[in-house]
JSON list of C-alpha atoms in Angstrom, two decimals:
[
{"chain": "A", "resi": 807, "resn": "MET", "atom": "CA", "xyz": [9.37, -45.66, 27.04]},
{"chain": "A", "resi": 808, "resn": "SER", "atom": "CA", "xyz": [10.07, -42.03, 27.89]},
{"chain": "A", "resi": 809, "resn": "SER", "atom": "CA", "xyz": [7.66, -39.83, 29.83]},
{"chain": "A", "resi": 810, "resn": "ARG", "atom": "CA", "xyz": [6.91, -37.89, 26.67]},
{"chain": "A", "resi": 811, "resn": "ALA", "atom": "CA", "xyz": [6.07, -41.06, 24.75]},
{"chain": "A", "resi": 812, "resn": "GLU", "atom": "CA", "xyz": [3.90, -42.29, 27.63]},
{"chain": "A", "resi": 813, "resn": "ILE", "atom": "CA", "xyz": [1.92, -39.05, 27.66]},
{"chain": "A", "resi": 814, "resn": "PHE", "atom": "CA", "xyz": [1.29, -39.14, 23.92]},
{"chain": "A", "resi": 815, "resn": "ALA", "atom": "CA", "xyz": [0.38, -42.83, 24.05]},
{"chain": "A", "resi": 816, "resn": "SER", "atom": "CA", "xyz": [-2.13, -42.15, 26.81]},
{"chain": "A", "resi": 817, "resn": "ILE", "atom": "CA", "xyz": [-3.67, -39.29, 24.84]},
{"chain": "A", "resi": 818, "resn": "ARG", "atom": "CA", "xyz": [-4.01, -41.43, 21.71]},
{"chain": "A", "resi": 819, "resn": "ALA", "atom": "CA", "xyz": [-5.57, -44.28, 23.67]},
{"chain": "A", "resi": 820, "resn": "ASN", "atom": "CA", "xyz": [-8.15, -42.00, 25.22]},
{"chain": "A", "resi": 821, "resn": "LEU", "atom": "CA", "xyz": [-9.18, -39.88, 22.26]},
{"chain": "A", "resi": 822, "resn": "PRO", "atom": "CA", "xyz": [-12.97, -39.48, 22.10]},
{"chain": "A", "resi": 823, "resn": "ARG", "atom": "CA", "xyz": [-14.52, -41.77, 19.51]},
{"chain": "A", "resi": 824, "resn": "LEU", "atom": "CA", "xyz": [-17.34, -39.53, 18.36]},
{"chain": "A", "resi": 825, "resn": "ASP", "atom": "CA", "xyz": [-18.83, -39.76, 14.90]},
{"chain": "A", "resi": 826, "resn": "ARG", "atom": "CA", "xyz": [-20.13, -36.23, 14.78]},
{"chain": "A", "resi": 827, "resn": "PRO", "atom": "CA", "xyz": [-19.78, -33.73, 11.94]},
{"chain": "A", "resi": 828, "resn": "LEU", "atom": "CA", "xyz": [-18.17, -30.38, 12.54]},
{"chain": "A", "resi": 829, "resn": "PRO", "atom": "CA", "xyz": [-20.64, -27.56, 13.17]},
{"chain": "A", "resi": 830, "resn": "SER", "atom": "CA", "xyz": [-21.69, -25.45, 10.23]},
{"chain": "A", "resi": 831, "resn": "VAL", "atom": "CA", "xyz": [-20.14, -21.98, 10.42]},
{"chain": "A", "resi": 832, "resn": "PRO", "atom": "CA", "xyz": [-22.38, -19.20, 9.08]},
{"chain": "A", "resi": 833, "resn": "LEU", "atom": "CA", "xyz": [-21.01, -16.58, 6.70]},
{"chain": "A", "resi": 834, "resn": "PHE", "atom": "CA", "xyz": [-22.75, -13.69, 8.48]},
{"chain": "A", "resi": 835, "resn": "ASP", "atom": "CA", "xyz": [-23.72, -12.10, 5.17]},
{"chain": "A", "resi": 836, "resn": "ALA", "atom": "CA", "xyz": [-27.50, -11.96, 5.56]},
{"chain": "A", "resi": 837, "resn": "ASP", "atom": "CA", "xyz": [-27.38, -8.15, 5.67]},
{"chain": "A", "resi": 838, "resn": "PRO", "atom": "CA", "xyz": [-24.59, -7.12, 3.26]},
{"chain": "A", "resi": 839, "resn": "PRO", "atom": "CA", "xyz": [-23.64, -3.45, 2.81]},
{"chain": "A", "resi": 840, "resn": "GLY", "atom": "CA", "xyz": [-25.08, -1.55, -0.12]},
{"chain": "A", "resi": 841, "resn": "SER", "atom": "CA", "xyz": [-21.64, -1.12, -1.67]},
{"chain": "A", "resi": 842, "resn": "LEU", "atom": "CA", "xyz": [-18.61, -3.27, -0.91]},
{"chain": "A", "resi": 843, "resn": "VAL", "atom": "CA", "xyz": [-16.35, -0.59, -2.40]},
{"chain": "A", "resi": 844, "resn": "ALA", "atom": "CA", "xyz": [-17.78, 2.10, -0.12]},
{"chain": "A", "resi": 845, "resn": "GLN", "atom": "CA", "xyz": [-17.47, -0.07, 2.98]},
{"chain": "A", "resi": 846, "resn": "PHE", "atom": "CA", "xyz": [-13.92, -1.10, 2.07]},
{"chain": "A", "resi": 847, "resn": "LYS", "atom": "CA", "xyz": [-12.91, 2.55, 1.57]},
{"chain": "A", "resi": 848, "resn": "GLU", "atom": "CA", "xyz": [-14.41, 3.54, 4.93]},
{"chain": "A", "resi": 849, "resn": "SER", "atom": "CA", "xyz": [-12.69, 0.66, 6.74]},
{"chain": "A", "resi": 850, "resn": "LEU", "atom": "CA", "xyz": [-9.36, 1.31, 5.00]},
{"chain": "A", "resi": 851, "resn": "GLU", "atom": "CA", "xyz": [-9.32, 4.99, 5.97]},
{"chain": "A", "resi": 852, "resn": "ARG", "atom": "CA", "xyz": [-10.38, 4.17, 9.54]},
{"chain": "A", "resi": 853, "resn": "MET", "atom": "CA", "xyz": [-7.24, 2.04, 9.83]},
{"chain": "A", "resi": 854, "resn": "GLY", "atom": "CA", "xyz": [-4.97, 4.79, 8.48]},
{"chain": "A", "resi": 855, "resn": "GLY", "atom": "CA", "xyz": [-4.88, 3.66, 4.86]},
{"chain": "A", "resi": 856, "resn": "LEU", "atom": "CA", "xyz": [-5.13, 6.07, 1.94]},
{"chain": "A", "resi": 857, "resn": "TRP", "atom": "CA", "xyz": [-7.66, 5.92, -0.89]},
{"chain": "A", "resi": 858, "resn": "LEU", "atom": "CA", "xyz": [-6.43, 7.09, -4.29]},
{"chain": "A", "resi": 859, "resn": "ASP", "atom": "CA", "xyz": [-9.10, 8.53, -6.57]},
{"chain": "A", "resi": 860, "resn": "GLN", "atom": "CA", "xyz": [-8.98, 8.07, -10.31]},
{"chain": "A", "resi": 861, "resn": "PRO", "atom": "CA", "xyz": [-9.35, 11.22, -12.43]},
{"chain": "A", "resi": 862, "resn": "ALA", "atom": "CA", "xyz": [-12.53, 11.52, -14.48]},
{"chain": "A", "resi": 863, "resn": "THR", "atom": "CA", "xyz": [-10.43, 11.72, -17.64]},
{"chain": "A", "resi": 864, "resn": "GLY", "atom": "CA", "xyz": [-6.85, 10.94, -18.54]},
{"chain": "A", "resi": 865, "resn": "ASP", "atom": "CA", "xyz": [-4.49, 8.41, -17.03]},
{"chain": "A", "resi": 866, "resn": "PRO", "atom": "CA", "xyz": [-6.18, 6.26, -14.33]},
{"chain": "A", "resi": 867, "resn": "LEU", "atom": "CA", "xyz": [-2.74, 5.81, -12.79]},
{"chain": "A", "resi": 868, "resn": "ALA", "atom": "CA", "xyz": [-2.10, 9.55, -12.42]},
{"chain": "A", "resi": 869, "resn": "ALA", "atom": "CA", "xyz": [-2.22, 9.40, -8.61]},
{"chain": "A", "resi": 870, "resn": "VAL", "atom": "CA", "xyz": [0.34, 6.59, -8.65]},
{"chain": "A", "resi": 871, "resn": "GLN", "atom": "CA", "xyz": [2.62, 8.48, -11.04]},
{"chain": "A", "resi": 872, "resn": "ASP", "atom": "CA", "xyz": [2.53, 11.48, -8.69]},
{"chain": "A", "resi": 873, "resn": "LYS", "atom": "CA", "xyz": [3.84, 9.33, -5.84]},
{"chain": "A", "resi": 874, "resn": "ILE", "atom": "CA", "xyz": [6.47, 7.71, -8.06]},
{"chain": "A", "resi": 875, "resn": "ALA", "atom": "CA", "xyz": [7.80, 11.15, -8.99]},
{"chain": "A", "resi": 876, "resn": "SER", "atom": "CA", "xyz": [8.89, 11.79, -5.39]},
{"chain": "A", "resi": 877, "resn": "ALA", "atom": "CA", "xyz": [10.44, 8.35, -4.81]},
{"chain": "A", "resi": 878, "resn": "LYS", "atom": "CA", "xyz": [14.04, 7.42, -5.63]},
{"chain": "A", "resi": 879, "resn": "ILE", "atom": "CA", "xyz": [13.80, 3.63, -5.57]},
{"chain": "A", "resi": 880, "resn": "VAL", "atom": "CA", "xyz": [10.55, 2.10, -6.83]},
{"chain": "A", "resi": 881, "resn": "CYS", "atom": "CA", "xyz": [9.80, -1.62, -6.99]},
{"chain": "A", "resi": 882, "resn": "SER", "atom": "CA", "xyz": [6.82, -2.76, -9.03]},
{"chain": "A", "resi": 883, "resn": "THR", "atom": "CA", "xyz": [5.40, -6.26, -9.26]},
{"chain": "A", "resi": 884, "resn": "VAL", "atom": "CA", "xyz": [2.56, -5.24, -11.60]},
{"chain": "A", "resi": 885, "resn": "SER", "atom": "CA", "xyz": [2.55, -5.04, -15.38]},
{"chain": "A", "resi": 886, "resn": "GLU", "atom": "CA", "xyz": [0.79, -1.67, -15.43]},
{"chain": "A", "resi": 887, "resn": "ILE", "atom": "CA", "xyz": [3.70, 0.26, -13.91]},
{"chain": "A", "resi": 888, "resn": "ASP", "atom": "CA", "xyz": [7.47, 0.06, -14.33]},
{"chain": "A", "resi": 889, "resn": "GLY", "atom": "CA", "xyz": [9.82, 0.51, -11.41]},
{"chain": "A", "resi": 890, "resn": "ASN", "atom": "CA", "xyz": [13.57, 1.11, -11.34]},
{"chain": "A", "resi": 891, "resn": "CYS", "atom": "CA", "xyz": [14.26, -1.83, -9.02]},
{"chain": "A", "resi": 892, "resn": "GLU", "atom": "CA", "xyz": [14.36, -5.26, -10.66]},
{"chain": "A", "resi": 893, "resn": "MET", "atom": "CA", "xyz": [12.72, -7.72, -8.28]},
{"chain": "A", "resi": 894, "resn": "ALA", "atom": "CA", "xyz": [14.09, -10.67, -10.25]},
{"chain": "A", "resi": 895, "resn": "ARG", "atom": "CA", "xyz": [17.63, -9.65, -9.29]},
{"chain": "A", "resi": 896, "resn": "VAL", "atom": "CA", "xyz": [16.98, -9.50, -5.55]},
{"chain": "A", "resi": 897, "resn": "GLU", "atom": "CA", "xyz": [19.17, -12.13, -3.88]},
{"chain": "A", "resi": 898, "resn": "ALA", "atom": "CA", "xyz": [18.38, -11.43, -0.23]},
{"chain": "A", "resi": 899, "resn": "PRO", "atom": "CA", "xyz": [15.61, -9.56, 1.63]},
{"chain": "A", "resi": 900, "resn": "GLN", "atom": "CA", "xyz": [18.06, -6.95, 2.93]},
{"chain": "A", "resi": 901, "resn": "ASP", "atom": "CA", "xyz": [18.64, -5.86, -0.66]},
{"chain": "A", "resi": 902, "resn": "LEU", "atom": "CA", "xyz": [15.24, -4.14, -0.40]},
{"chain": "A", "resi": 903, "resn": "ALA", "atom": "CA", "xyz": [16.07, -2.10, 2.70]},
{"chain": "A", "resi": 904, "resn": "ASP", "atom": "CA", "xyz": [16.33, 1.16, 0.75]},
{"chain": "A", "resi": 905, "resn": "VAL", "atom": "CA", "xyz": [13.10, 0.84, -1.28]},
{"chain": "A", "resi": 906, "resn": "ASP", "atom": "CA", "xyz": [11.03, 4.02, -1.12]},
{"chain": "A", "resi": 907, "resn": "LEU", "atom": "CA", "xyz": [7.90, 2.73, -2.84]},
{"chain": "A", "resi": 908, "resn": "VAL", "atom": "CA", "xyz": [6.53, -0.68, -3.78]},
{"chain": "A", "resi": 909, "resn": "ILE", "atom": "CA", "xyz": [3.54, -1.19, -6.08]},
{"chain": "A", "resi": 910, "resn": "VAL", "atom": "CA", "xyz": [1.68, -4.50, -5.89]},
{"chain": "A", "resi": 911, "resn": "ARG", "atom": "CA", "xyz": [-1.72, -5.94, -6.77]},
{"chain": "A", "resi": 912, "resn": "ALA", "atom": "CA", "xyz": [-3.82, -7.52, -4.04]},
{"chain": "A", "resi": 913, "resn": "ALA", "atom": "CA", "xyz": [-5.19, -11.02, -4.46]},
{"chain": "A", "resi": 914, "resn": "PHE", "atom": "CA", "xyz": [-8.41, -9.73, -2.87]},
{"chain": "A", "resi": 915, "resn": "ALA", "atom": "CA", "xyz": [-9.67, -7.38, -0.16]},
{"chain": "A", "resi": 916, "resn": "VAL", "atom": "CA", "xyz": [-12.08, -7.51, 2.79]},
{"chain": "A", "resi": 917, "resn": "ALA", "atom": "CA", "xyz": [-14.69, -4.76, 3.05]},
{"chain": "A", "resi": 918, "resn": "GLU", "atom": "CA", "xyz": [-15.37, -5.44, 6.74]},
{"chain": "A", "resi": 919, "resn": "THR", "atom": "CA", "xyz": [-11.80, -4.73, 7.86]},
{"chain": "A", "resi": 920, "resn": "GLY", "atom": "CA", "xyz": [-10.27, -2.67, 5.05]},
{"chain": "A", "resi": 921, "resn": "SER", "atom": "CA", "xyz": [-7.62, -5.37, 4.59]},
{"chain": "A", "resi": 922, "resn": "VAL", "atom": "CA", "xyz": [-5.86, -6.50, 1.43]},
{"chain": "A", "resi": 923, "resn": "LEU", "atom": "CA", "xyz": [-4.39, -9.97, 1.01]},
{"chain": "A", "resi": 924, "resn": "LEU", "atom": "CA", "xyz": [-0.84, -10.08, -0.37]},
{"chain": "A", "resi": 925, "resn": "SER", "atom": "CA", "xyz": [0.78, -13.41, -1.19]},
{"chain": "A", "resi": 926, "resn": "ASP", "atom": "CA", "xyz": [4.16, -14.57, -2.40]},
{"chain": "A", "resi": 927, "resn": "THR", "atom": "CA", "xyz": [2.72, -14.55, -5.92]},
{"chain": "A", "resi": 928, "resn": "ASP", "atom": "CA", "xyz": [1.82, -10.85, -5.59]},
{"chain": "A", "resi": 929, "resn": "LEU", "atom": "CA", "xyz": [4.93, -9.68, -3.75]},
{"chain": "A", "resi": 930, "resn": "LYS", "atom": "CA", "xyz": [7.63, -11.75, -5.52]},
{"chain": "A", "resi": 931, "resn": "VAL", "atom": "CA", "xyz": [9.82, -11.13, -2.45]},
{"chain": "A", "resi": 932, "resn": "ASN", "atom": "CA", "xyz": [7.76, -11.23, 0.75]},
{"chain": "A", "resi": 933, "resn": "ALA", "atom": "CA", "xyz": [10.03, -8.86, 2.68]},
{"chain": "A", "resi": 934, "resn": "VAL", "atom": "CA", "xyz": [9.31, -5.94, 0.36]},
{"chain": "A", "resi": 935, "resn": "ALA", "atom": "CA", "xyz": [5.90, -5.51, 2.04]},
{"chain": "A", "resi": 936, "resn": "TYR", "atom": "CA", "xyz": [7.69, -4.67, 5.29]},
{"chain": "A", "resi": 937, "resn": "LEU", "atom": "CA", "xyz": [10.95, -3.05, 4.23]},
{"chain": "A", "resi": 938, "resn": "ALA", "atom": "CA", "xyz": [9.58, -0.49, 1.76]},
{"chain": "A", "resi": 939, "resn": "GLN", "atom": "CA", "xyz": [8.76, 2.96, 3.10]},
{"chain": "A", "resi": 940, "resn": "HIS", "atom": "CA", "xyz": [5.46, 3.22, 1.25]},
{"chain": "A", "resi": 941, "resn": "MET", "atom": "CA", "xyz": [3.14, 0.79, -0.54]},
{"chain": "A", "resi": 942, "resn": "ILE", "atom": "CA", "xyz": [0.55, 1.27, -3.28]},
{"chain": "A", "resi": 943, "resn": "VAL", "atom": "CA", "xyz": [-1.91, -1.57, -3.81]},
{"chain": "A", "resi": 944, "resn": "LEU", "atom": "CA", "xyz": [-3.90, -2.00, -7.01]},
{"chain": "A", "resi": 945, "resn": "LEU", "atom": "CA", "xyz": [-7.27, -3.63, -6.37]},
{"chain": "A", "resi": 946, "resn": "ASP", "atom": "CA", "xyz": [-9.89, -4.99, -8.74]},
{"chain": "A", "resi": 947, "resn": "PRO", "atom": "CA", "xyz": [-13.31, -3.98, -7.35]},
{"chain": "A", "resi": 948, "resn": "THR", "atom": "CA", "xyz": [-14.66, -7.45, -8.14]},
{"chain": "A", "resi": 949, "resn": "ASP", "atom": "CA", "xyz": [-12.06, -8.90, -5.74]},
{"chain": "A", "resi": 950, "resn": "ILE", "atom": "CA", "xyz": [-13.64, -7.37, -2.63]},
{"chain": "A", "resi": 951, "resn": "VAL", "atom": "CA", "xyz": [-15.41, -9.81, -0.29]},
{"chain": "A", "resi": 952, "resn": "VAL", "atom": "CA", "xyz": [-17.85, -8.77, 2.41]},
{"chain": "A", "resi": 953, "resn": "ASN", "atom": "CA", "xyz": [-16.13, -10.18, 5.51]},
{"chain": "A", "resi": 954, "resn": "LEU", "atom": "CA", "xyz": [-13.43, -12.48, 6.86]},
{"chain": "A", "resi": 955, "resn": "HIS", "atom": "CA", "xyz": [-15.75, -15.48, 6.79]},
{"chain": "A", "resi": 956, "resn": "HIS", "atom": "CA", "xyz": [-15.86, -15.19, 3.01]},
{"chain": "A", "resi": 957, "resn": "ALA", "atom": "CA", "xyz": [-12.14, -14.35, 2.90]},
{"chain": "A", "resi": 958, "resn": "TYR", "atom": "CA", "xyz": [-11.14, -17.63, 4.53]},
{"chain": "A", "resi": 959, "resn": "ARG", "atom": "CA", "xyz": [-12.95, -19.52, 1.79]},
{"chain": "A", "resi": 960, "resn": "ARG", "atom": "CA", "xyz": [-10.89, -17.90, -0.95]},
{"chain": "A", "resi": 961, "resn": "PRO", "atom": "CA", "xyz": [-8.40, -20.26, -2.61]},
{"chain": "A", "resi": 962, "resn": "GLU", "atom": "CA", "xyz": [-5.54, -17.76, -2.30]},
{"chain": "A", "resi": 963, "resn": "LEU", "atom": "CA", "xyz": [-5.35, -18.50, 1.43]},
{"chain": "A", "resi": 964, "resn": "HIS", "atom": "CA", "xyz": [-4.84, -22.18, 0.78]},
{"chain": "A", "resi": 965, "resn": "ASP", "atom": "CA", "xyz": [-2.84, -22.59, -2.43]},
{"chain": "A", "resi": 966, "resn": "ARG", "atom": "CA", "xyz": [-0.07, -20.04, -1.83]},
{"chain": "A", "resi": 967, "resn": "HIS", "atom": "CA", "xyz": [3.15, -20.61, 0.10]},
{"chain": "A", "resi": 968, "resn": "TYR", "atom": "CA", "xyz": [2.74, -17.29, 1.91]},
{"chain": "A", "resi": 969, "resn": "ALA", "atom": "CA", "xyz": [-0.20, -14.96, 2.39]},
{"chain": "A", "resi": 970, "resn": "ALA", "atom": "CA", "xyz": [-0.86, -12.14, 4.85]},
{"chain": "A", "resi": 971, "resn": "PHE", "atom": "CA", "xyz": [-3.61, -9.59, 5.42]},
{"chain": "A", "resi": 972, "resn": "HIS", "atom": "CA", "xyz": [-2.38, -5.98, 5.44]},
{"chain": "A", "resi": 973, "resn": "THR", "atom": "CA", "xyz": [-4.64, -3.42, 7.05]},
{"chain": "A", "resi": 974, "resn": "GLY", "atom": "CA", "xyz": [-3.35, 0.12, 6.65]},
{"chain": "A", "resi": 975, "resn": "PRO", "atom": "CA", "xyz": [0.24, 1.13, 7.44]},
{"chain": "A", "resi": 976, "resn": "SER", "atom": "CA", "xyz": [2.36, -0.32, 10.23]},
{"chain": "A", "resi": 977, "resn": "ALA", "atom": "CA", "xyz": [1.12, 1.15, 13.51]},
{"chain": "A", "resi": 978, "resn": "THR", "atom": "CA", "xyz": [2.82, 0.84, 16.90]},
{"chain": "A", "resi": 979, "resn": "ALA", "atom": "CA", "xyz": [1.78, 2.60, 20.11]},
{"chain": "A", "resi": 980, "resn": "ASP", "atom": "CA", "xyz": [3.69, 2.70, 23.39]},
{"chain": "A", "resi": 981, "resn": "ILE", "atom": "CA", "xyz": [2.22, 2.70, 26.90]},
{"chain": "A", "resi": 982, "resn": "GLU", "atom": "CA", "xyz": [1.81, 6.48, 26.74]},
{"chain": "A", "resi": 983, "resn": "GLY", "atom": "CA", "xyz": [-0.35, 6.16, 23.63]},
{"chain": "A", "resi": 984, "resn": "VAL", "atom": "CA", "xyz": [2.16, 7.64, 21.19]},
{"chain": "A", "resi": 985, "resn": "LEU", "atom": "CA", "xyz": [1.31, 6.22, 17.76]},
{"chain": "A", "resi": 986, "resn": "ILE", "atom": "CA", "xyz": [4.18, 5.55, 15.37]},
{"chain": "A", "resi": 987, "resn": "HIS", "atom": "CA", "xyz": [3.65, 4.58, 11.73]},
{"chain": "A", "resi": 988, "resn": "GLY", "atom": "CA", "xyz": [6.34, 2.61, 9.96]},
{"chain": "A", "resi": 989, "resn": "ALA", "atom": "CA", "xyz": [8.30, 1.16, 12.88]},
{"chain": "A", "resi": 990, "resn": "GLN", "atom": "CA", "xyz": [7.58, -2.42, 11.82]},
{"chain": "A", "resi": 991, "resn": "GLY", "atom": "CA", "xyz": [6.43, -2.01, 8.24]},
{"chain": "A", "resi": 992, "resn": "VAL", "atom": "CA", "xyz": [5.37, 0.53, 5.64]},
{"chain": "A", "resi": 993, "resn": "ARG", "atom": "CA", "xyz": [4.74, 4.12, 6.69]},
{"chain": "A", "resi": 994, "resn": "SER", "atom": "CA", "xyz": [1.80, 4.45, 4.31]},
{"chain": "A", "resi": 995, "resn": "LEU", "atom": "CA", "xyz": [-0.48, 2.06, 2.44]},
{"chain": "A", "resi": 996, "resn": "SER", "atom": "CA", "xyz": [-2.51, 3.47, -0.45]},
{"chain": "A", "resi": 997, "resn": "VAL", "atom": "CA", "xyz": [-5.14, 1.63, -2.49]},
{"chain": "A", "resi": 998, "resn": "LEU", "atom": "CA", "xyz": [-6.14, 2.40, -6.08]},
{"chain": "A", "resi": 999, "resn": "LEU", "atom": "CA", "xyz": [-9.20, 0.71, -7.52]},
{"chain": "A", "resi": 1000, "resn": "LEU", "atom": "CA", "xyz": [-8.15, -0.64, -10.92]},
{"chain": "A", "resi": 1001, "resn": "PRO", "atom": "CA", "xyz": [-9.65, -3.66, -12.73]},
{"chain": "A", "resi": 1002, "resn": "ARG", "atom": "CA", "xyz": [-7.12, -6.24, -13.82]},
{"chain": "A", "resi": 1003, "resn": "SER", "atom": "CA", "xyz": [-7.91, -5.75, -17.50]},
{"chain": "A", "resi": 1004, "resn": "VAL", "atom": "CA", "xyz": [-8.55, -2.00, -17.56]},
{"chain": "A", "resi": 1005, "resn": "PRO", "atom": "CA", "xyz": [-7.38, -0.30, -20.78]},
{"chain": "A", "resi": 1006, "resn": "LEU", "atom": "CA", "xyz": [-4.96, 2.44, -19.78]},
{"chain": "A", "resi": 1007, "resn": "ARG", "atom": "CA", "xyz": [-5.74, 5.85, -21.25]},
{"chain": "A", "resi": 1008, "resn": "ASN", "atom": "CA", "xyz": [-3.07, 8.24, -22.47]}
]
């Protein structure tokens, strides 16, 4: 028997035999904020994210269309907006290296941290969340949870092949405190509140 096998055998033979249930973890939601949307917006902007306001009348996607107008290559994984980059034809992640703007819908968001959860189902190609220059995230207001304790109970974290929390744009600081956005991901992350079944106005 090798030393490695001996070590593992010894560990297995000496495992504690305790019939005790795991401790109950509280959700820390006894004092929730008055508005999850307001807290999410505040947390998002604190982390460098951008909040897109809907106009009182007209197209609720007007702010998104404005950003699309200044982008050459746009990838969209949502039905509400068309891009000029076909995600279905992407054969390798590096094919997305020149994407200016990607538009996705978040599985859900966390008010406490200003984070959005993006999974392989939402992104289609996971690398687009890091290779695109800018990202716009559509978010249903009913998909905002109060904190990470609630977030970890969401099924999207357990039934997807890939899922990651994104909190604002990529931010990297060196020892001198120089902050760089976009070195390891998107240069900007914008969120537009839009219900999944909202009727789009003309």
